[in-house]
Amino acid sequence: MSKVVVMDHPLIQHKITKIRDKRTGAKEFRELVNEIAMLMTYEATRDLQLEEIEIETPVAKTKAMILTGKKLGIVPILRAGLGMVDGILELIPVAKVGHIGLYRDPETLLPVEYYCKLPNDISEREILLVDPMLATGGSAVAAINFLKEKGAKKIRFLCLIASKKGVETLSAACPDVDIYAGVVDEVLNDHAYILPGLGDAGDRLFGTK
Ligand code: URA
């Protein structure tokens, strides 16, 4: 089964409360989403590989740790995933960014792919797949299967708000993918929106309706 990490850090919880609040406008919402994504990245990259190298400080030679192992790739699921990218890039500026476009068919509620552009060395990168909302899990599973078809081997999924059903579905379909969620909400409504959730993450990020 997937490792599921729910962020209990007070800063993350505070900022999630702010984005849930319907009075929070698009500018502040965008800033908060990026800040939460950055804080989550800190936790989601805790097990990255390090190696020891020799360096010289201005006053002495020393051994010090440096990141080694696979490079990282960030893949937002369009469009709401875009809101998390800059925050992650703040911490990992050398990561390459791919994009997957999926929309949910309003009748069937199933994900349909309409865009895909990925780094060509995706099989050599550890991928952070990001979408603020893990609702039914359908889009996340479709995106992961798609990334695997394109060669991705190691994928972590980051979301701000997950539903219990989304976590169960993703974990059952992709047990090799660890899930990092800011918070897990209880239920989905009839339109597959998370309750209490925060509404439509894409609309709130981009000021659309
Ligand atoms: N996508 C959203 O933006 N919000 C939800 O609650 C579920 C899916």
mmCIF file with all atom_site columns, N, CA and C in Angstrom, residues 78-135:
data_model
loop_
_atom_site.group_PDB
_atom_site.id
_atom_site.type_symbol
_atom_site.label_atom_id
_atom_site.label_alt_id
_atom_site.label_comp_id
_atom_site.label_asym_id
_atom_site.label_entity_id
_atom_site.label_seq_id
_atom_site.pdbx_PDB_ins_code
_atom_site.Cartn_x
_atom_site.Cartn_y
_atom_site.Cartn_z
_atom_site.occupancy
_atom_site.B_iso_or_equiv
_atom_site.pdbx_formal_charge
_atom_site.auth_seq_id
_atom_site.auth_comp_id
_atom_site.auth_asym_id
_atom_site.auth_atom_id
_atom_site.pdbx_PDB_model_num
ATOM 1   N N  . LEU A 1 78  ? -3.145  19.767 -15.038 1.00 0.00 ? 78  LEU A N  1
ATOM 2   C CA . LEU A 1 78  ? -3.783  21.032 -15.407 1.00 0.00 ? 78  LEU A CA 1
ATOM 3   C C  . LEU A 1 78  ? -5.261  20.977 -15.058 1.00 0.00 ? 78  LEU A C  1
ATOM 4   N N  . ARG A 1 79  ? -5.867  22.141 -14.673 1.00 0.00 ? 79  ARG A N  1
ATOM 5   C CA . ARG A 1 79  ? -5.125  23.368 -14.573 1.00 0.00 ? 79  ARG A CA 1
ATOM 6   C C  . ARG A 1 79  ? -4.742  23.707 -13.147 1.00 0.00 ? 79  ARG A C  1
ATOM 7   N N  . ALA A 1 80  ? -5.479  23.133 -12.169 1.00 0.00 ? 80  ALA A N  1
ATOM 8   C CA . ALA A 1 80  ? -5.271  23.578 -10.785 1.00 0.00 ? 80  ALA A CA 1
ATOM 9   C C  . ALA A 1 80  ? -3.874  23.242 -10.257 1.00 0.00 ? 80  ALA A C  1
ATOM 10  N N  . GLY A 1 81  ? -3.264  22.172 -10.782 1.00 0.00 ? 81  GLY A N  1
ATOM 11  C CA . GLY A 1 81  ? -1.924  21.795 -10.332 1.00 0.00 ? 81  GLY A CA 1
ATOM 12  C C  . GLY A 1 81  ? -0.891  22.884 -10.568 1.00 0.00 ? 81  GLY A C  1
ATOM 13  N N  . LEU A 1 82  ? -1.157  23.737 -11.573 1.00 0.00 ? 82  LEU A N  1
ATOM 14  C CA . LEU A 1 82  ? -0.224  24.842 -11.873 1.00 0.00 ? 82  LEU A CA 1
ATOM 15  C C  . LEU A 1 82  ? 0.013   25.719 -10.652 1.00 0.00 ? 82  LEU A C  1
ATOM 16  N N  . GLY A 1 83  ? -1.021  25.825 -9.824  1.00 0.00 ? 83  GLY A N  1
ATOM 17  C CA . GLY A 1 83  ? -0.932  26.693 -8.652  1.00 0.00 ? 83  GLY A CA 1
ATOM 18  C C  . GLY A 1 83  ? 0.120   26.263 -7.652  1.00 0.00 ? 83  GLY A C  1
ATOM 19  N N  . MET A 1 84  ? 0.586   25.018 -7.728  1.00 0.00 ? 84  MET A N  1
ATOM 20  C CA . MET A 1 84  ? 1.558   24.514 -6.746  1.00 0.00 ? 84  MET A CA 1
ATOM 21  C C  . MET A 1 84  ? 3.001   24.573 -7.267  1.00 0.00 ? 84  MET A C  1
ATOM 22  N N  . VAL A 1 85  ? 3.168   24.824 -8.568  1.00 0.00 ? 85  VAL A N  1
ATOM 23  C CA . VAL A 1 85  ? 4.490   24.641 -9.184  1.00 0.00 ? 85  VAL A CA 1
ATOM 24  C C  . VAL A 1 85  ? 5.530   25.643 -8.664  1.00 0.00 ? 85  VAL A C  1
ATOM 25  N N  . ASP A 1 86  ? 5.180   26.922 -8.626  1.00 0.00 ? 86  ASP A N  1
ATOM 26  C CA . ASP A 1 86  ? 6.173   27.927 -8.223  1.00 0.00 ? 86  ASP A CA 1
ATOM 27  C C  . ASP A 1 86  ? 6.668   27.690 -6.800  1.00 0.00 ? 86  ASP A C  1
ATOM 28  N N  . GLY A 1 87  ? 5.772   27.285 -5.932  1.00 0.00 ? 87  GLY A N  1
ATOM 29  C CA . GLY A 1 87  ? 6.163   27.006 -4.543  1.00 0.00 ? 87  GLY A CA 1
ATOM 30  C C  . GLY A 1 87  ? 7.186   25.882 -4.473  1.00 0.00 ? 87  GLY A C  1
ATOM 31  N N  . ILE A 1 88  ? 6.981   24.843 -5.299  1.00 0.00 ? 88  ILE A N  1
ATOM 32  C CA . ILE A 1 88  ? 7.922   23.714 -5.295  1.00 0.00 ? 88  ILE A CA 1
ATOM 33  C C  . ILE A 1 88  ? 9.254   24.145 -5.913  1.00 0.00 ? 88  ILE A C  1
ATOM 34  N N  . LEU A 1 89  ? 9.162   24.950 -6.983  1.00 0.00 ? 89  LEU A N  1
ATOM 35  C CA . LEU A 1 89  ? 10.394  25.419 -7.648  1.00 0.00 ? 89  LEU A CA 1
ATOM 36  C C  . LEU A 1 89  ? 11.234  26.316 -6.730  1.00 0.00 ? 89  LEU A C  1
ATOM 37  N N  . GLU A 1 90  ? 10.582  26.969 -5.765  1.00 0.00 ? 90  GLU A N  1
ATOM 38  C CA . GLU A 1 90  ? 11.346  27.776 -4.801  1.00 0.00 ? 90  GLU A CA 1
ATOM 39  C C  . GLU A 1 90  ? 12.379  26.904 -4.085  1.00 0.00 ? 90  GLU A C  1
ATOM 40  N N  . LEU A 1 91  ? 11.986  25.668 -3.787  1.00 0.00 ? 91  LEU A N  1
ATOM 41  C CA . LEU A 1 91  ? 12.890  24.762 -3.063  1.00 0.00 ? 91  LEU A CA 1
ATOM 42  C C  . LEU A 1 91  ? 13.753  23.939 -4.003  1.00 0.00 ? 91  LEU A C  1
ATOM 43  N N  . ILE A 1 92  ? 13.228  23.626 -5.185  1.00 0.00 ? 92  ILE A N  1
ATOM 44  C CA . ILE A 1 92  ? 13.966  22.761 -6.123  1.00 0.00 ? 92  ILE A CA 1
ATOM 45  C C  . ILE A 1 92  ? 14.026  23.465 -7.481  1.00 0.00 ? 92  ILE A C  1
ATOM 46  N N  . PRO A 1 93  ? 14.828  24.529 -7.570  1.00 0.00 ? 93  PRO A N  1
ATOM 47  C CA . PRO A 1 93  ? 14.800  25.347 -8.798  1.00 0.00 ? 93  PRO A CA 1
ATOM 48  C C  . PRO A 1 93  ? 15.288  24.609 -10.036 1.00 0.00 ? 93  PRO A C  1
ATOM 49  N N  . VAL A 1 94  ? 16.053  23.514 -9.860  1.00 0.00 ? 94  VAL A N  1
ATOM 50  C CA . VAL A 1 94  ? 16.580  22.812 -11.039 1.00 0.00 ? 94  VAL A CA 1
ATOM 51  C C  . VAL A 1 94  ? 15.615  21.748 -11.562 1.00 0.00 ? 94  VAL A C  1
ATOM 52  N N  . ALA A 1 95  ? 14.496  21.558 -10.889 1.00 0.00 ? 95  ALA A N  1
ATOM 53  C CA . ALA A 1 95  ? 13.552  20.535 -11.356 1.00 0.00 ? 95  ALA A CA 1
ATOM 54  C C  . ALA A 1 95  ? 12.983  20.941 -12.714 1.00 0.00 ? 95  ALA A C  1
ATOM 55  N N  . LYS A 1 96  ? 12.766  19.934 -13.570 1.00 0.00 ? 96  LYS A N  1
ATOM 56  C CA . LYS A 1 96  ? 12.071  20.219 -14.835 1.00 0.00 ? 96  LYS A CA 1
ATOM 57  C C  . LYS A 1 96  ? 10.573  20.073 -14.613 1.00 0.00 ? 96  LYS A C  1
ATOM 58  N N  . VAL A 1 97  ? 9.797   20.777 -15.419 1.00 0.00 ? 97  VAL A N  1
ATOM 59  C CA . VAL A 1 97  ? 8.348   20.775 -15.217 1.00 0.00 ? 97  VAL A CA 1
ATOM 60  C C  . VAL A 1 97  ? 7.647   20.235 -16.466 1.00 0.00 ? 97  VAL A C  1
ATOM 61  N N  . GLY A 1 98  ? 6.899   19.149 -16.280 1.00 0.00 ? 98  GLY A N  1
ATOM 62  C CA . GLY A 1 98  ? 6.056   18.624 -17.358 1.00 0.00 ? 98  GLY A CA 1
ATOM 63  C C  . GLY A 1 98  ? 4.610   19.010 -17.075 1.00 0.00 ? 98  GLY A C  1
ATOM 64  N N  . HIS A 1 99  ? 3.738   18.787 -18.026 1.00 0.00 ? 99  HIS A N  1
ATOM 65  C CA . HIS A 1 99  ? 2.327   19.117 -17.807 1.00 0.00 ? 99  HIS A CA 1
ATOM 66  C C  . HIS A 1 99  ? 1.435   18.000 -18.334 1.00 0.00 ? 99  HIS A C  1
ATOM 67  N N  . ILE A 1 100 ? 0.401   17.688 -17.564 1.00 0.00 ? 100 ILE A N  1
ATOM 68  C CA . ILE A 1 100 ? -0.616  16.748 -18.045 1.00 0.00 ? 100 ILE A CA 1
ATOM 69  C C  . ILE A 1 100 ? -1.963  17.444 -17.934 1.00 0.00 ? 100 ILE A C  1
ATOM 70  N N  . GLY A 1 101 ? -2.688  17.466 -19.031 1.00 0.00 ? 101 GLY A N  1
ATOM 71  C CA . GLY A 1 101 ? -4.023  18.073 -19.028 1.00 0.00 ? 101 GLY A CA 1
ATOM 72  C C  . GLY A 1 101 ? -5.089  17.001 -18.976 1.00 0.00 ? 101 GLY A C  1
ATOM 73  N N  . LEU A 1 102 ? -5.880  17.019 -17.933 1.00 0.00 ? 102 LEU A N  1
ATOM 74  C CA . LEU A 1 102 ? -6.994  16.078 -17.799 1.00 0.00 ? 102 LEU A CA 1
ATOM 75  C C  . LEU A 1 102 ? -8.225  16.877 -17.415 1.00 0.00 ? 102 LEU A C  1
ATOM 76  N N  . TYR A 1 103 ? -9.356  16.562 -17.983 1.00 0.00 ? 103 TYR A N  1
ATOM 77  C CA . TYR A 1 103 ? -10.579 17.153 -17.446 1.00 0.00 ? 103 TYR A CA 1
ATOM 78  C C  . TYR A 1 103 ? -11.540 16.031 -17.101 1.00 0.00 ? 103 TYR A C  1
ATOM 79  N N  . ARG A 1 104 ? -12.458 16.375 -16.214 1.00 0.00 ? 104 ARG A N  1
ATOM 80  C CA . ARG A 1 104 ? -13.388 15.348 -15.773 1.00 0.00 ? 104 ARG A CA 1
ATOM 81  C C  . ARG A 1 104 ? -14.665 15.473 -16.585 1.00 0.00 ? 104 ARG A C  1
ATOM 82  N N  . ASP A 1 105 ? -15.010 14.421 -17.316 1.00 0.00 ? 105 ASP A N  1
ATOM 83  C CA . ASP A 1 105 ? -16.254 14.438 -18.086 1.00 0.00 ? 105 ASP A CA 1
ATOM 84  C C  . ASP A 1 105 ? -17.424 14.637 -17.110 1.00 0.00 ? 105 ASP A C  1
ATOM 85  N N  . PRO A 1 106 ? -18.212 15.705 -17.310 1.00 0.00 ? 106 PRO A N  1
ATOM 86  C CA . PRO A 1 106 ? -19.256 15.992 -16.328 1.00 0.00 ? 106 PRO A CA 1
ATOM 87  C C  . PRO A 1 106 ? -20.329 14.909 -16.232 1.00 0.00 ? 106 PRO A C  1
ATOM 88  N N  . GLU A 1 107 ? -20.497 14.130 -17.328 1.00 0.00 ? 107 GLU A N  1
ATOM 89  C CA . GLU A 1 107 ? -21.503 13.055 -17.297 1.00 0.00 ? 107 GLU A CA 1
ATOM 90  C C  . GLU A 1 107 ? -20.977 11.821 -16.576 1.00 0.00 ? 107 GLU A C  1
ATOM 91  N N  . THR A 1 108 ? -19.810 11.346 -17.074 1.00 0.00 ? 108 THR A N  1
ATOM 92  C CA . THR A 1 108 ? -19.293 10.081 -16.533 1.00 0.00 ? 108 THR A CA 1
ATOM 93  C C  . THR A 1 108 ? -18.411 10.300 -15.300 1.00 0.00 ? 108 THR A C  1
ATOM 94  N N  . LEU A 1 109 ? -17.958 11.548 -15.082 1.00 0.00 ? 109 LEU A N  1
ATOM 95  C CA . LEU A 1 109 ? -17.002 11.909 -14.024 1.00 0.00 ? 109 LEU A CA 1
ATOM 96  C C  . LEU A 1 109 ? -15.634 11.238 -14.228 1.00 0.00 ? 109 LEU A C  1
ATOM 97  N N  . LEU A 1 110 ? -15.410 10.677 -15.450 1.00 0.00 ? 110 LEU A N  1
ATOM 98  C CA . LEU A 1 110 ? -14.125 10.022 -15.712 1.00 0.00 ? 110 LEU A CA 1
ATOM 99  C C  . LEU A 1 110 ? -13.131 11.010 -16.318 1.00 0.00 ? 110 LEU A C  1
ATOM 100 N N  . PRO A 1 111 ? -11.815 10.832 -16.031 1.00 0.00 ? 111 PRO A N  1
ATOM 101 C CA . PRO A 1 111 ? -10.813 11.756 -16.563 1.00 0.00 ? 111 PRO A CA 1
ATOM 102 C C  . PRO A 1 111 ? -10.535 11.521 -18.049 1.00 0.00 ? 111 PRO A C  1
ATOM 103 N N  . VAL A 1 112 ? -10.433 12.626 -18.791 1.00 0.00 ? 112 VAL A N  1
ATOM 104 C CA . VAL A 1 112 ? -10.110 12.564 -20.222 1.00 0.00 ? 112 VAL A CA 1
ATOM 105 C C  . VAL A 1 112 ? -8.835  13.380 -20.433 1.00 0.00 ? 112 VAL A C  1
ATOM 106 N N  . GLU A 1 113 ? -7.824  12.785 -21.115 1.00 0.00 ? 113 GLU A N  1
ATOM 107 C CA . GLU A 1 113 ? -6.565  13.499 -21.315 1.00 0.00 ? 113 GLU A CA 1
ATOM 108 C C  . GLU A 1 113 ? -6.653  14.395 -22.546 1.00 0.00 ? 113 GLU A C  1
ATOM 109 N N  . TYR A 1 114 ? -6.215  15.651 -22.422 1.00 0.00 ? 114 TYR A N  1
ATOM 110 C CA . TYR A 1 114 ? -6.222  16.538 -23.591 1.00 0.00 ? 114 TYR A CA 1
ATOM 111 C C  . TYR A 1 114 ? -4.874  17.177 -23.858 1.00 0.00 ? 114 TYR A C  1
ATOM 112 N N  . TYR A 1 115 ? -3.896  17.006 -22.959 1.00 0.00 ? 115 TYR A N  1
ATOM 113 C CA . TYR A 1 115 ? -2.573  17.617 -23.183 1.00 0.00 ? 115 TYR A CA 1
ATOM 114 C C  . TYR A 1 115 ? -1.512  16.852 -22.412 1.00 0.00 ? 115 TYR A C  1
ATOM 115 N N  . CYS A 1 116 ? -0.337  16.708 -23.030 1.00 0.00 ? 116 CYS A N  1
ATOM 116 C CA . CYS A 1 116 ? 0.771   16.077 -22.310 1.00 0.00 ? 116 CYS A CA 1
ATOM 117 C C  . CYS A 1 116 ? 2.102   16.538 -22.880 1.00 0.00 ? 116 CYS A C  1
ATOM 118 N N  . LYS A 1 117 ? 2.927   17.131 -22.064 1.00 0.00 ? 117 LYS A N  1
ATOM 119 C CA . LYS A 1 117 ? 4.282   17.504 -22.469 1.00 0.00 ? 117 LYS A CA 1
ATOM 120 C C  . LYS A 1 117 ? 5.184   17.251 -21.264 1.00 0.00 ? 117 LYS A C  1
ATOM 121 N N  . LEU A 1 118 ? 6.109   16.292 -21.440 1.00 0.00 ? 118 LEU A N  1
ATOM 122 C CA . LEU A 1 118 ? 6.925   15.862 -20.303 1.00 0.00 ? 118 LEU A CA 1
ATOM 123 C C  . LEU A 1 118 ? 8.407   15.998 -20.635 1.00 0.00 ? 118 LEU A C  1
ATOM 124 N N  . PRO A 1 119 ? 9.273   16.118 -19.612 1.00 0.00 ? 119 PRO A N  1
ATOM 125 C CA . PRO A 1 119 ? 10.714  16.119 -19.877 1.00 0.00 ? 119 PRO A CA 1
ATOM 126 C C  . PRO A 1 119 ? 11.098  14.814 -20.574 1.00 0.00 ? 119 PRO A C  1
ATOM 127 N N  . ASN A 1 120 ? 12.034  14.875 -21.562 1.00 0.00 ? 120 ASN A N  1
ATOM 128 C CA . ASN A 1 120 ? 12.316  13.638 -22.301 1.00 0.00 ? 120 ASN A CA 1
ATOM 129 C C  . ASN A 1 120 ? 13.135  12.627 -21.502 1.00 0.00 ? 120 ASN A C  1
ATOM 130 N N  . ASP A 1 121 ? 13.725  13.080 -20.374 1.00 0.00 ? 121 ASP A N  1
ATOM 131 C CA . ASP A 1 121 ? 14.449  12.134 -19.517 1.00 0.00 ? 121 ASP A CA 1
ATOM 132 C C  . ASP A 1 121 ? 13.614  11.726 -18.306 1.00 0.00 ? 121 ASP A C  1
ATOM 133 N N  . ILE A 1 122 ? 12.301  11.637 -18.513 1.00 0.00 ? 122 ILE A N  1
ATOM 134 C CA . ILE A 1 122 ? 11.397  11.393 -17.378 1.00 0.00 ? 122 ILE A CA 1
ATOM 135 C C  . ILE A 1 122 ? 11.720  10.079 -16.647 1.00 0.00 ? 122 ILE A C  1
ATOM 136 N N  . SER A 1 123 ? 12.240  9.084  -17.392 1.00 0.00 ? 123 SER A N  1
ATOM 137 C CA . SER A 1 123 ? 12.521  7.801  -16.733 1.00 0.00 ? 123 SER A CA 1
ATOM 138 C C  . SER A 1 123 ? 13.689  7.914  -15.755 1.00 0.00 ? 123 SER A C  1
ATOM 139 N N  . GLU A 1 124 ? 14.484  8.978  -15.894 1.00 0.00 ? 124 GLU A N  1
ATOM 140 C CA . GLU A 1 124 ? 15.619  9.150  -14.968 1.00 0.00 ? 124 GLU A CA 1
ATOM 141 C C  . GLU A 1 124 ? 15.299  10.121 -13.851 1.00 0.00 ? 124 GLU A C  1
ATOM 142 N N  . ARG A 1 125 ? 14.074  10.580 -13.767 1.00 0.00 ? 125 ARG A N  1
ATOM 143 C CA . ARG A 1 125 ? 13.720  11.572 -12.737 1.00 0.00 ? 125 ARG A CA 1
ATOM 144 C C  . ARG A 1 125 ? 12.719  11.011 -11.746 1.00 0.00 ? 125 ARG A C  1
ATOM 145 N N  . GLU A 1 126 ? 12.810  11.487 -10.507 1.00 0.00 ? 126 GLU A N  1
ATOM 146 C CA . GLU A 1 126 ? 11.755  11.217 -9.530  1.00 0.00 ? 126 GLU A CA 1
ATOM 147 C C  . GLU A 1 126 ? 10.698  12.289 -9.730  1.00 0.00 ? 126 GLU A C  1
ATOM 148 N N  . ILE A 1 127 ? 9.461   11.854 -9.839  1.00 0.00 ? 127 ILE A N  1
ATOM 149 C CA . ILE A 1 127 ? 8.400   12.795 -10.216 1.00 0.00 ? 127 ILE A CA 1
ATOM 150 C C  . ILE A 1 127 ? 7.537   13.177 -9.012  1.00 0.00 ? 127 ILE A C  1
ATOM 151 N N  . LEU A 1 128 ? 7.331   14.488 -8.874  1.00 0.00 ? 128 LEU A N  1
ATOM 152 C CA . LEU A 1 128 ? 6.327   14.993 -7.931  1.00 0.00 ? 128 LEU A CA 1
ATOM 153 C C  . LEU A 1 128 ? 5.110   15.356 -8.763  1.00 0.00 ? 128 LEU A C  1
ATOM 154 N N  . LEU A 1 129 ? 4.081   14.514 -8.687  1.00 0.00 ? 129 LEU A N  1
ATOM 155 C CA . LEU A 1 129 ? 2.833   14.778 -9.413  1.00 0.00 ? 129 LEU A CA 1
ATOM 156 C C  . LEU A 1 129 ? 1.937   15.597 -8.487  1.00 0.00 ? 129 LEU A C  1
ATOM 157 N N  . VAL A 1 130 ? 1.442   16.743 -8.967  1.00 0.00 ? 130 VAL A N  1
ATOM 158 C CA . VAL A 1 130 ? 0.739   17.633 -8.047  1.00 0.00 ? 130 VAL A CA 1
ATOM 159 C C  . VAL A 1 130 ? -0.633  18.036 -8.561  1.00 0.00 ? 130 VAL A C  1
ATOM 160 N N  . ASP A 1 131 ? -1.585  18.047 -7.650  1.00 0.00 ? 131 ASP A N  1
ATOM 161 C CA . ASP A 1 131 ? -2.945  18.502 -7.915  1.00 0.00 ? 131 ASP A CA 1
ATOM 162 C C  . ASP A 1 131 ? -3.496  18.916 -6.550  1.00 0.00 ? 131 ASP A C  1
ATOM 163 N N  . PRO A 1 132 ? -4.020  20.126 -6.414  1.00 0.00 ? 132 PRO A N  1
ATOM 164 C CA . PRO A 1 132 ? -4.451  20.549 -5.075  1.00 0.00 ? 132 PRO A CA 1
ATOM 165 C C  . PRO A 1 132 ? -5.513  19.645 -4.452  1.00 0.00 ? 132 PRO A C  1
ATOM 166 N N  . MET A 1 133 ? -6.391  19.051 -5.299  1.00 0.00 ? 133 MET A N  1
ATOM 167 C CA . MET A 1 133 ? -7.516  18.287 -4.758  1.00 0.00 ? 133 MET A CA 1
ATOM 168 C C  . MET A 1 133 ? -7.443  16.830 -5.215  1.00 0.00 ? 133 MET A C  1
ATOM 169 N N  . LEU A 1 134 ? -7.454  15.903 -4.262  1.00 0.00 ? 134 LEU A N  1
ATOM 170 C CA . LEU A 1 134 ? -7.564  14.475 -4.596  1.00 0.00 ? 134 LEU A CA 1
ATOM 171 C C  . LEU A 1 134 ? -8.994  14.073 -4.235  1.00 0.00 ? 134 LEU A C  1
ATOM 172 N N  . ALA A 1 135 ? -9.888  14.120 -5.223  1.00 0.00 ? 135 ALA A N  1
ATOM 173 C CA . ALA A 1 135 ? -11.316 13.910 -4.944  1.00 0.00 ? 135 ALA A CA 1
ATOM 174 C C  . ALA A 1 135 ? -11.672 12.426 -5.112  1.00 0.00 ? 135 ALA A C  1
#
